[in-house]
Amino acid sequence: MRSRFGPRIAVTDPDDIAPWLTDWRGRYHGRAPAILAPASTGEVQAIVAAARHGGVALVPQGGNTSMVGGATPPADGSALILSLRRMNRVRAIDPVANLAVADAGVILADLHAAADAVGRRFPLTLGARGSATIGGLASTNAGGTQVLRWGTMRGLVAGVEAVLPDGSLHDGLVALKKDNRGYDLNQLLIGAEGTLGVITAATLRLAPAIAARAVAWAGVASPHAALRLLRLIEADSDAIESFEILPDETLALVLGHIPDTRAPLTGPHAWHVLIEAVAGDFDREPPAMLLERLLARALAEGVIEDATLAASEAQAEAFWRIRHSISESARAQGPQTQHDISVPVDRMPDFLTLDARAIEAALPGTSASGFGHLGDGNVHFHVRAPADSDPARWYAEQAPLVTRVVHDHVVVAGGSISAEHGIGQMKLAELERLGPPARLAALRAIKAAFDPANLFNPGKLVRPEPVTDLCGNG
Ligand code: FAD
């Protein structure tokens, strides 16, 4: 590769490779003799052809911010990392068509800046925006805090360019509004976690820049009341971008551990809701007036107990800071398992109350609670270890059981054991345990059809098995 494409295409110094061998959370450690870092789609094709010829596995990697060990190479050193970070050009941006074409290695924050510069925005953001790349976001079908209005990457990606495991190029960048030529390869590659090929570029939908936003905080008696509030707002307006829920104990935790945070409301409330509304132009009802009107109605109808509207941008940021500090403050509570789960939105209030209590009963001494994107039916569900638990022992002996109990409840509720973060290596065994047989068989058949030699991100998302037909017949 070096003789063909120059020295930068291969990184072999162990010190330069080391930072990319461990996942973001520090749970998984891999080995790789080299990182291959192509600068163009043509170079990716050459690498894939050579890897196929030599039977060498490749682990596509973007910002390495995966929450499920998805971009960490195997521990036996049998794979090479294929880093897309040098492919970091926004190829085109069209504010009239509201589309951008970006290389896979473009960092999300850089795409935000490029869209901003032409009076548009890419309406997906998340905590890792300074590192996560377009290829990684597409490959994990990432969500974020605006899914309620704009959907996940599946809705925001209008086209995909990818090198498939046989070395061929899938050129699906053209954004067609209608295309009924059978299976949608773009959508197969989105959320495939690098197991079906390497995404080299994507066409992305842009939205009008935000002209105004309003952020409100409401106190409610229960998640059921929070859901009533959501439905009341949704029946009136499509301007809501975020609708986040947290229990009072979680707010107390943040206030207790994060300096300079204050409760937005004075009275005690069992649950809290953070709402953001935005407007892209000034023709519509300003978002502050919209929220004020709807929250007043919710108060009059007894849906909420109290509410306040952020009076300034600084106060809006202070409300969001509480939400973004939850994970940090939760760490101060000692050992716990964290679950990225979803259930149907209408089922979520019961999950946060009845199922949480049932999980605690099944795991004596633990306490369970969830917070997050109620509007998406997706919460981060934490189960804390009994007081005085030895962390190392609890993680080794109890945490897997806790995860199984939580996932069992999710499945009974009709939900998903991975709402946002994907399967990676972390949830592979649980997917195999719980995935409906028809779904698992289809995943394996698709993997075998695209990548029969299992060279693309082996050990993540789906493991090959003897292929049976989709009815389960051997
Ligand atoms: P990597 O971590 O490098 O890779 C992720 C997966 O994609 C791996 O399986 C990898 O093999 C594959 N991959 C990477 N690039 C390519 C490519 N070009 N072609 C094919 N496969 C590829 N997720 C949410 O959905 N919502 C959130 O709110 C959210 N918040 C987060 C906050 C923090 C602080 C962090 C660290 C993560 C968060 N995430 C969230 C996880 C998020 O999904 C990932 O961070 C992101 O999508 C991965 O991008 P990446 O470039 O880092 O990919």
Coordinates of C-alpha atoms and ligand atoms in Angstrom, one line a residue:
M1 CA 0.0 0.0 0.0
R2 CA 2.9 2.4 0.8
S3 CA 4.6 1.8 -2.5
R4 CA 1.3 2.6 -4.3
F5 CA -0.1 5.4 -2.2
G6 CA 2.7 6.9 -0.1
P7 CA 3.8 6.6 3.5
R8 CA 0.7 8.1 5.2
I9 CA -1.6 5.2 4.1
A10 CA -0.2 2.9 6.7
V11 CA 0.5 3.6 10.4
T12 CA 2.7 0.9 12.0
D13 CA 4.3 2.7 14.9
P14 CA 2.8 1.0 18.0
D15 CA 2.6 4.4 19.9
D16 CA 0.5 5.9 17.1
I17 CA -1.7 2.8 16.9
A18 CA -2.2 2.5 20.7
P19 CA -4.9 5.2 21.2
W20 CA -7.2 3.5 18.6
L21 CA -7.1 0.0 20.2
T22 CA -9.3 0.8 23.2
D23 CA -12.9 1.9 23.0
W24 CA -14.3 5.2 24.3
R25 CA -15.4 3.7 27.6
G26 CA -12.2 1.8 28.1
R27 CA -13.9 -1.6 28.3
Y28 CA -12.5 -3.3 25.3
H29 CA -8.8 -3.6 24.3
G30 CA -7.8 -4.9 20.9
R31 CA -4.6 -5.4 19.0
A32 CA -3.7 -4.5 15.4
P33 CA -0.4 -4.6 13.6
A34 CA -1.3 -1.5 11.5
I35 CA -3.9 1.2 10.8
L36 CA -4.7 1.7 7.1
A37 CA -5.7 5.3 6.5
P38 CA -6.8 5.9 2.9
A39 CA -7.3 9.4 1.5
S40 CA -9.8 8.6 -1.2
T41 CA -12.5 6.1 -2.2
G42 CA -10.1 4.6 -4.8
E43 CA -7.6 3.9 -2.0
V44 CA -10.3 2.2 0.1
Q45 CA -11.1 0.0 -2.9
A46 CA -7.4 -1.0 -3.3
I47 CA -7.2 -1.8 0.4
V48 CA -10.4 -3.9 0.3
A49 CA -9.2 -5.8 -2.8
A50 CA -5.8 -6.5 -1.1
A51 CA -7.5 -7.6 2.2
R52 CA -9.8 -9.9 0.3
H53 CA -6.9 -11.4 -1.6
G54 CA -4.9 -11.9 1.5
G55 CA -7.9 -13.0 3.7
V56 CA -7.2 -10.2 6.2
A57 CA -10.0 -8.8 8.3
L58 CA -10.7 -5.1 8.4
V59 CA -12.2 -3.0 11.2
P60 CA -13.7 0.2 9.8
Q61 CA -13.1 3.1 12.3
G62 CA -14.1 6.7 12.4
G63 CA -13.9 8.7 15.7
N64 CA -13.8 5.5 17.8
T65 CA -16.6 6.8 20.0
S66 CA -18.7 3.7 19.8
M67 CA -20.4 2.9 23.1
V68 CA -20.5 -0.8 22.4
G69 CA -16.9 -1.6 21.4
G70 CA -17.9 -1.5 17.8
A71 CA -14.7 -0.1 16.4
T72 CA -12.2 -1.9 18.6
P73 CA -10.2 -4.6 16.7
P74 CA -10.2 -8.2 18.0
A75 CA -7.7 -8.9 20.9
D76 CA -5.8 -11.6 18.9
G77 CA -4.4 -9.0 16.4
S78 CA -5.9 -10.7 13.4
A79 CA -7.4 -7.6 11.9
L80 CA -6.2 -4.3 10.5
I81 CA -8.0 -1.0 11.5
L82 CA -9.3 0.8 8.4
S83 CA -9.5 4.4 9.5
L84 CA -11.5 6.9 7.5
R85 CA -10.3 9.9 9.3
R86 CA -8.1 11.2 6.5
M87 CA -11.2 11.3 4.2
N88 CA -12.5 14.5 5.8
R89 CA -13.7 16.8 3.0
V90 CA -17.2 18.2 2.7
R91 CA -17.5 17.5 -1.1
A92 CA -20.4 19.7 -1.8
I93 CA -23.1 21.7 0.0
D94 CA -26.3 22.9 -1.6
P95 CA -28.4 25.3 0.5
V96 CA -31.1 25.4 -2.1
A97 CA -31.6 21.6 -2.3
N98 CA -30.8 21.4 1.4
L99 CA -28.2 18.7 0.8
A100 CA -24.5 18.2 1.7
V101 CA -22.2 15.5 0.4
A102 CA -19.5 14.6 3.0
D103 CA -16.6 12.2 3.1
A104 CA -17.1 9.4 5.7
G105 CA -14.3 10.9 7.9
V106 CA -15.9 14.4 8.3
I107 CA -16.3 15.1 12.0
L108 CA -19.9 15.9 13.0
A109 CA -18.9 19.3 14.4
D110 CA -17.2 20.2 11.1
L111 CA -20.3 19.4 9.2
H112 CA -22.3 21.5 11.6
A113 CA -19.9 24.4 10.9
A114 CA -20.1 23.9 7.1
A115 CA -23.9 23.9 7.2
D116 CA -23.9 26.9 9.5
A117 CA -21.7 28.9 7.0
V118 CA -24.5 28.6 4.3
G119 CA -27.4 29.4 6.7
R120 CA -28.4 25.8 7.2
R121 CA -28.0 23.1 9.9
F122 CA -27.5 19.4 10.1
P123 CA -30.2 18.5 12.7
L124 CA -28.4 15.7 14.6
T125 CA -26.2 16.4 17.5
L126 CA -24.8 14.4 20.4
G127 CA -22.1 14.5 23.1
A128 CA -19.4 13.1 20.8
R129 CA -19.9 15.7 18.1
G130 CA -16.3 16.8 18.3
S131 CA -15.0 13.3 17.4
A132 CA -17.8 11.2 15.8
T133 CA -17.6 11.0 12.0
I134 CA -20.3 10.8 9.3
G135 CA -19.3 7.3 8.5
G136 CA -19.5 6.1 12.1
L137 CA -22.8 8.0 12.7
A138 CA -24.3 6.4 9.6
S139 CA -22.9 3.0 10.4
T140 CA -24.5 3.1 13.9
N141 CA -27.7 4.8 12.7
A142 CA -27.0 7.4 15.5
G143 CA -29.8 9.5 17.0
G144 CA -29.2 12.3 19.4
T145 CA -31.4 15.0 21.0
Q146 CA -33.4 16.0 17.9
V147 CA -34.7 12.6 16.9
L148 CA -38.3 13.6 17.9
R149 CA -38.5 16.0 15.0
W150 CA -35.8 14.9 12.5
G151 CA -35.4 11.2 13.1
T152 CA -32.1 9.2 13.2
M153 CA -29.4 8.9 10.5
R154 CA -31.8 6.6 8.6
G155 CA -33.9 9.6 7.9
L156 CA -31.1 12.1 7.5
V157 CA -28.9 10.2 5.1
A158 CA -30.2 10.7 1.5
G159 CA -27.4 8.8 -0.2
V160 CA -24.5 6.5 0.5
E161 CA -21.2 5.7 -1.3
A162 CA -19.6 2.5 -0.1
V163 CA -17.0 -0.1 -1.0
L164 CA -18.5 -3.5 -0.6
P165 CA -16.6 -6.6 0.7
D166 CA -16.0 -7.9 -2.9
G167 CA -14.2 -4.6 -3.7
S168 CA -17.0 -3.2 -5.8
L169 CA -18.2 0.4 -5.4
H170 CA -21.8 1.1 -4.4
D171 CA -22.5 4.6 -5.8
G172 CA -25.7 5.6 -4.1
L173 CA -24.9 9.3 -3.4
V174 CA -27.6 10.7 -5.7
A175 CA -30.5 11.8 -3.5
L176 CA -33.5 10.3 -5.3
K177 CA -36.9 11.0 -3.7
K178 CA -38.3 7.9 -5.4
D179 CA -36.3 4.8 -6.2
N180 CA -38.0 1.4 -6.2
R181 CA -35.3 -0.8 -7.6
G182 CA -35.8 -3.4 -4.9
Y183 CA -33.8 -3.7 -1.7
D184 CA -32.4 -0.4 -0.5
L185 CA -28.7 -0.8 -0.3
N186 CA -28.2 2.6 1.4
Q187 CA -30.5 1.6 4.2
L188 CA -28.8 -1.8 4.5
L189 CA -25.4 -0.1 5.0
I190 CA -26.8 2.4 7.5
G191 CA -26.7 0.7 10.9
A192 CA -24.6 -2.2 9.6
E193 CA -21.7 -1.3 12.0
G194 CA -19.1 -1.8 9.3
T195 CA -20.1 -5.5 8.8
L196 CA -21.3 -5.1 5.2
G197 CA -18.7 -2.8 3.7
V198 CA -17.0 0.6 4.2
I199 CA -19.0 3.8 3.8
T200 CA -16.8 6.3 2.0
A201 CA -19.3 9.2 1.7
A202 CA -22.9 10.2 2.4
T203 CA -25.4 12.7 1.1
L204 CA -27.0 14.4 4.1
R205 CA -30.3 16.3 4.5
L206 CA -30.0 19.8 5.9
A207 CA -32.6 21.9 7.7
P208 CA -33.1 25.7 7.9
A209 CA -30.9 27.3 10.5
I210 CA -32.6 28.0 13.8
A211 CA -34.0 31.5 14.0
A212 CA -35.2 31.2 17.5
R213 CA -35.5 28.6 20.2
A214 CA -37.2 28.3 23.6
V215 CA -36.4 25.9 26.4
A216 CA -38.8 25.1 29.2
W217 CA -38.8 23.0 32.4
A218 CA -41.9 21.4 33.7
G219 CA -42.7 19.5 36.9
V220 CA -45.1 16.5 36.6
A221 CA -46.4 13.9 39.0
S222 CA -45.5 10.9 36.9
P223 CA -44.1 9.7 33.5
H224 CA -47.8 9.1 32.5
A225 CA -48.4 12.9 33.0
A226 CA -45.3 13.6 31.0
L227 CA -46.6 11.6 28.2
R228 CA -49.9 13.4 28.3
L229 CA -48.0 16.7 28.1
L230 CA -46.1 15.4 25.1
R231 CA -49.3 14.4 23.3
L232 CA -50.9 17.7 24.1
I233 CA -48.0 19.6 22.6
E234 CA -47.7 17.3 19.5
A235 CA -51.4 17.7 18.8
D236 CA -50.8 21.4 18.4
S237 CA -47.3 21.9 17.0
D238 CA -44.5 20.2 15.1
A239 CA -41.9 22.6 16.4
I240 CA -40.7 20.5 19.4
E241 CA -37.2 19.2 18.9
S242 CA -36.5 17.6 22.3
F243 CA -38.7 16.2 25.1
E244 CA -36.5 14.7 27.9
I245 CA -37.7 13.2 31.1
L246 CA -35.9 12.6 34.4
P247 CA -37.0 11.6 37.9
D248 CA -36.5 13.9 40.9
E249 CA -33.8 11.6 42.4
T250 CA -31.7 12.1 39.2
L251 CA -32.1 15.9 39.4
A252 CA -31.0 15.7 43.0
L253 CA -28.0 13.7 42.0
V254 CA -26.9 16.3 39.5
L255 CA -27.5 19.2 41.9
G256 CA -25.5 17.4 44.5
H257 CA -22.5 16.6 42.4
I258 CA -22.2 19.2 39.6
P259 CA -21.1 22.7 40.7
D260 CA -23.2 25.7 39.8
T261 CA -26.3 23.8 39.0
R262 CA -29.7 24.9 40.4
A263 CA -33.2 23.4 40.3
P264 CA -35.2 25.2 37.6
L265 CA -38.4 25.0 39.8
T266 CA -38.9 25.7 43.5
G267 CA -41.4 23.1 44.5
P268 CA -40.9 19.3 44.8
H269 CA -42.0 17.3 41.8
A270 CA -41.6 13.5 41.3
W271 CA -40.6 13.9 37.7
H272 CA -39.3 16.6 35.4
V273 CA -39.5 17.4 31.7
L274 CA -37.1 19.5 29.6
I275 CA -38.6 20.7 26.4
E276 CA -37.0 22.6 23.5
A277 CA -39.0 24.2 20.7
V278 CA -37.4 25.9 17.7
A279 CA -38.4 28.0 14.7
G280 CA -36.6 28.1 11.4
D281 CA -38.2 31.4 10.3
F282 CA -40.1 34.3 11.9
D283 CA -43.4 33.6 10.1
R284 CA -44.4 31.0 12.7
E285 CA -45.5 31.6 16.2
P286 CA -42.2 32.3 18.2
P287 CA -41.2 29.2 20.1
A288 CA -41.3 31.0 23.5
M289 CA -45.0 32.0 22.9
L290 CA -45.8 28.5 21.7
L291 CA -44.4 26.9 24.8
E292 CA -45.9 29.5 27.1
R293 CA -49.4 28.9 25.5
L294 CA -49.2 25.1 25.6
L295 CA -47.7 24.9 29.1
A296 CA -50.5 27.3 30.4
R297 CA -53.0 24.9 28.9
A298 CA -51.3 21.9 30.4
L299 CA -51.3 23.6 33.8
A300 CA -55.0 24.5 33.5
E301 CA -55.9 20.9 32.6
G302 CA -53.9 19.5 35.5
V303 CA -51.4 17.7 33.3
I304 CA -48.4 19.5 34.8
E305 CA -47.8 20.8 38.3
D306 CA -45.6 23.8 37.4
A307 CA -43.4 25.1 34.6
T308 CA -40.8 27.7 33.8
L309 CA -39.5 29.1 30.5
A310 CA -35.8 29.9 30.3
A311 CA -35.6 33.7 30.3
S312 CA -32.3 33.9 28.5
E313 CA -30.0 31.8 26.4
A314 CA -27.8 31.4 29.5
Q315 CA -30.7 30.0 31.4
A316 CA -31.6 27.7 28.5
E317 CA -28.0 26.4 28.6
A318 CA -28.2 25.9 32.3
F319 CA -31.3 23.7 31.9
W320 CA -29.6 21.6 29.3
R321 CA -26.4 21.4 31.4
I322 CA -28.5 19.5 34.0
R323 CA -29.6 17.0 31.4
H324 CA -26.0 16.6 30.0
S325 CA -24.5 16.2 33.4
I326 CA -26.6 13.1 34.4
S327 CA -24.1 10.5 33.3
E328 CA -21.2 12.3 35.1
S329 CA -23.1 12.6 38.3
A330 CA -24.4 9.0 38.1
R331 CA -20.8 7.8 38.2
A332 CA -20.5 9.3 41.6
Q333 CA -23.1 6.9 42.8
G334 CA -21.0 3.8 42.6
P335 CA -21.3 0.6 40.6
Q336 CA -24.3 0.5 38.2
T337 CA -25.3 -1.0 34.9
Q338 CA -26.5 1.4 32.1
H339 CA -28.8 0.3 29.4
D340 CA -29.6 2.0 26.1
I341 CA -33.1 0.7 25.5
S342 CA -36.4 1.6 23.8
V343 CA -40.0 0.6 24.1
P344 CA -43.1 1.9 22.3
V345 CA -43.6 5.5 23.5
D346 CA -47.0 4.8 25.0
R347 CA -45.5 1.9 27.0
M348 CA -42.6 3.9 28.4
P349 CA -44.4 5.4 31.5
D350 CA -45.2 1.9 32.7
F351 CA -41.7 0.8 32.0
L352 CA -40.3 3.7 34.1
T353 CA -42.5 2.8 37.0
L354 CA -44.0 -0.7 37.1
D355 CA -41.1 -2.4 35.3
A356 CA -38.5 -0.5 37.3
R357 CA -40.1 -1.7 40.6
A358 CA -40.3 -5.2 39.2
I359 CA -36.6 -5.1 38.3
E360 CA -35.7 -3.9 41.8
A361 CA -37.8 -6.7 43.3
A362 CA -36.0 -9.3 41.1
L363 CA -32.6 -7.9 42.1
P364 CA -32.9 -7.2 45.9
G365 CA -31.0 -4.1 47.1
T366 CA -30.7 -2.5 43.7
S367 CA -32.4 0.7 42.6
A368 CA -33.5 1.2 39.0
S369 CA -34.5 4.4 37.2
G370 CA -34.5 5.8 33.7
F371 CA -34.1 9.2 32.1
G372 CA -33.8 10.6 28.6
H373 CA -35.7 10.8 25.3
L374 CA -39.3 10.1 26.3
G375 CA -40.5 11.4 23.0
D376 CA -38.5 8.7 21.2
G377 CA -39.5 5.9 23.6
N378 CA -35.7 5.7 24.4
V379 CA -34.3 6.0 27.9
H380 CA -31.0 5.4 29.5
F381 CA -31.9 2.9 32.2
H382 CA -29.6 2.6 35.2
V383 CA -29.6 -0.1 37.8
R384 CA -27.5 0.7 40.8
A385 CA -25.7 -1.9 42.9
P386 CA -26.8 -2.4 46.5
A387 CA -25.1 -0.1 48.9
D388 CA -21.6 -1.3 50.1
S389 CA -21.2 -3.6 47.1
D390 CA -17.6 -4.3 46.1
P391 CA -17.4 -2.7 42.6
A392 CA -15.1 -5.2 40.9
R393 CA -17.0 -8.2 42.3
W394 CA -20.4 -6.7 41.5
Y395 CA -19.5 -5.9 37.9
A396 CA -18.0 -9.4 37.4
E397 CA -20.7 -11.4 39.2
Q398 CA -23.9 -9.4 39.2
A399 CA -23.9 -7.0 36.3
P400 CA -24.5 -9.6 33.6
L401 CA -27.5 -10.9 35.5
V402 CA -28.9 -7.4 35.9
T403 CA -28.5 -6.7 32.2
R404 CA -30.4 -9.9 31.4
V405 CA -33.2 -9.0 33.7
V406 CA -33.6 -5.5 32.2
H407 CA -33.4 -6.9 28.7
D408 CA -36.1 -9.5 29.5
H409 CA -38.4 -6.7 30.6
V410 CA -37.6 -4.7 27.4
V411 CA -38.5 -7.7 25.2
V412 CA -41.8 -8.3 27.0
A413 CA -42.6 -4.6 26.6
G414 CA -42.1 -5.0 22.8
G415 CA -38.9 -2.9 22.8
S416 CA -35.3 -3.0 21.6
I417 CA -32.1 -3.8 23.7
S418 CA -30.3 -1.2 21.6
A419 CA -32.0 2.1 20.9
E420 CA -29.1 4.2 19.8
H421 CA -25.7 2.7 20.3
G422 CA -25.9 -0.4 18.2
I423 CA -24.8 -4.0 19.1
G424 CA -21.0 -4.0 18.6
Q425 CA -19.4 -6.6 20.7
M426 CA -21.1 -5.6 23.9
K427 CA -24.6 -6.7 23.0
L428 CA -23.8 -9.5 20.6
A429 CA -24.6 -12.3 23.0
E430 CA -27.7 -10.7 24.2
L431 CA -28.9 -10.1 20.6
E432 CA -28.3 -13.8 20.0
R433 CA -30.2 -14.7 23.2
L434 CA -33.2 -12.5 22.5
G435 CA -33.3 -11.6 18.9
P436 CA -36.4 -13.2 17.3
P437 CA -35.2 -16.2 15.2
A438 CA -36.5 -14.8 12.0
R439 CA -34.6 -11.5 12.5
L440 CA -31.4 -13.3 13.5
A441 CA -31.6 -15.6 10.5
A442 CA -32.1 -12.7 8.1
L443 CA -29.2 -10.8 9.6
R444 CA -26.9 -13.8 9.2
A445 CA -28.1 -14.4 5.6
I446 CA -27.5 -10.8 4.7
K447 CA -24.0 -10.9 6.3
A448 CA -23.1 -14.2 4.5
A449 CA -24.3 -12.8 1.1
F450 CA -22.3 -9.6 1.4
D451 CA -19.2 -10.9 3.3
P452 CA -19.0 -14.7 2.9
A453 CA -15.4 -14.7 4.2
N454 CA -16.4 -12.7 7.3
L455 CA -13.6 -10.1 6.9
F456 CA -15.6 -7.0 7.7
N457 CA -15.6 -6.1 11.4
P458 CA -15.8 -9.8 12.5
G459 CA -17.2 -10.4 16.0
K460 CA -19.5 -7.4 15.9
L461 CA -23.3 -7.2 15.4
V462 CA -23.7 -10.7 13.9
R463 CA -21.8 -13.9 14.0
P464 CA -21.9 -16.3 11.1
E465 CA -23.8 -19.5 11.7
P466 CA -24.7 -22.3 9.3
V467 CA -27.1 -20.5 7.0
T468 CA -30.6 -21.9 7.2
D469 CA -33.5 -20.5 5.2
L470 CA -35.5 -17.7 6.7
C471 CA -38.2 -20.1 7.9
G472 CA -35.6 -21.8 10.1
N473 CA -35.2 -24.9 8.0
G474 CA -31.6 -26.2 7.9
Ligands
FAD1 P1 -16.7 4.6 15.5 O1 -16.9 4.5 17.0 O2 -15.3 4.7 15.0 O3 -17.4 3.3 14.8 C1 -18.7 3.0 15.2 C2 -19.1 1.8 14.3 O4 -19.2 2.2 13.0 C3 -18.1 0.6 14.3 O5 -18.9 -0.6 14.2 C4 -17.3 0.9 13.1 O6 -16.7 -0.3 12.6 C5 -18.3 1.4 12.2 N1 -17.8 2.4 11.2 C6 -17.1 3.6 11.5 N2 -16.9 4.3 10.4 C7 -17.3 3.5 9.3 C8 -17.4 3.6 7.9 N3 -16.9 4.7 7.3 N4 -17.9 2.6 7.2 C9 -18.4 1.5 7.8 N5 -18.4 1.4 9.1 C10 -17.9 2.3 9.9 N6 -25.2 7.8 19.9 C11 -26.5 8.2 19.7 O7 -27.1 7.6 18.8 N7 -27.1 9.2 20.4 C12 -26.4 9.9 21.3 O8 -26.9 10.8 22.0 C13 -25.0 9.6 21.6 N8 -24.3 10.3 22.5 C14 -23.0 9.9 22.7 C15 -22.3 10.7 23.6 C16 -20.9 10.4 23.8 C17 -20.1 11.2 24.8 C18 -20.3 9.3 23.1 C19 -18.9 8.9 23.3 C20 -21.1 8.5 22.2 C21 -22.4 8.8 21.9 N9 -23.2 8.1 21.0 C22 -24.5 8.5 20.8 C23 -22.6 7.0 20.3 C24 -22.5 7.3 18.8 O9 -23.3 6.4 18.1 C25 -21.2 7.1 18.2 O10 -20.4 8.0 19.0 C26 -21.0 7.5 16.8 O11 -22.2 7.3 16.0 C27 -19.9 6.8 16.2 O12 -19.2 7.6 15.3 P2 -17.6 7.3 15.2 O13 -17.1 8.0 14.0 O14 -16.9 7.6 16.5 O15 -17.6 5.7 14.8

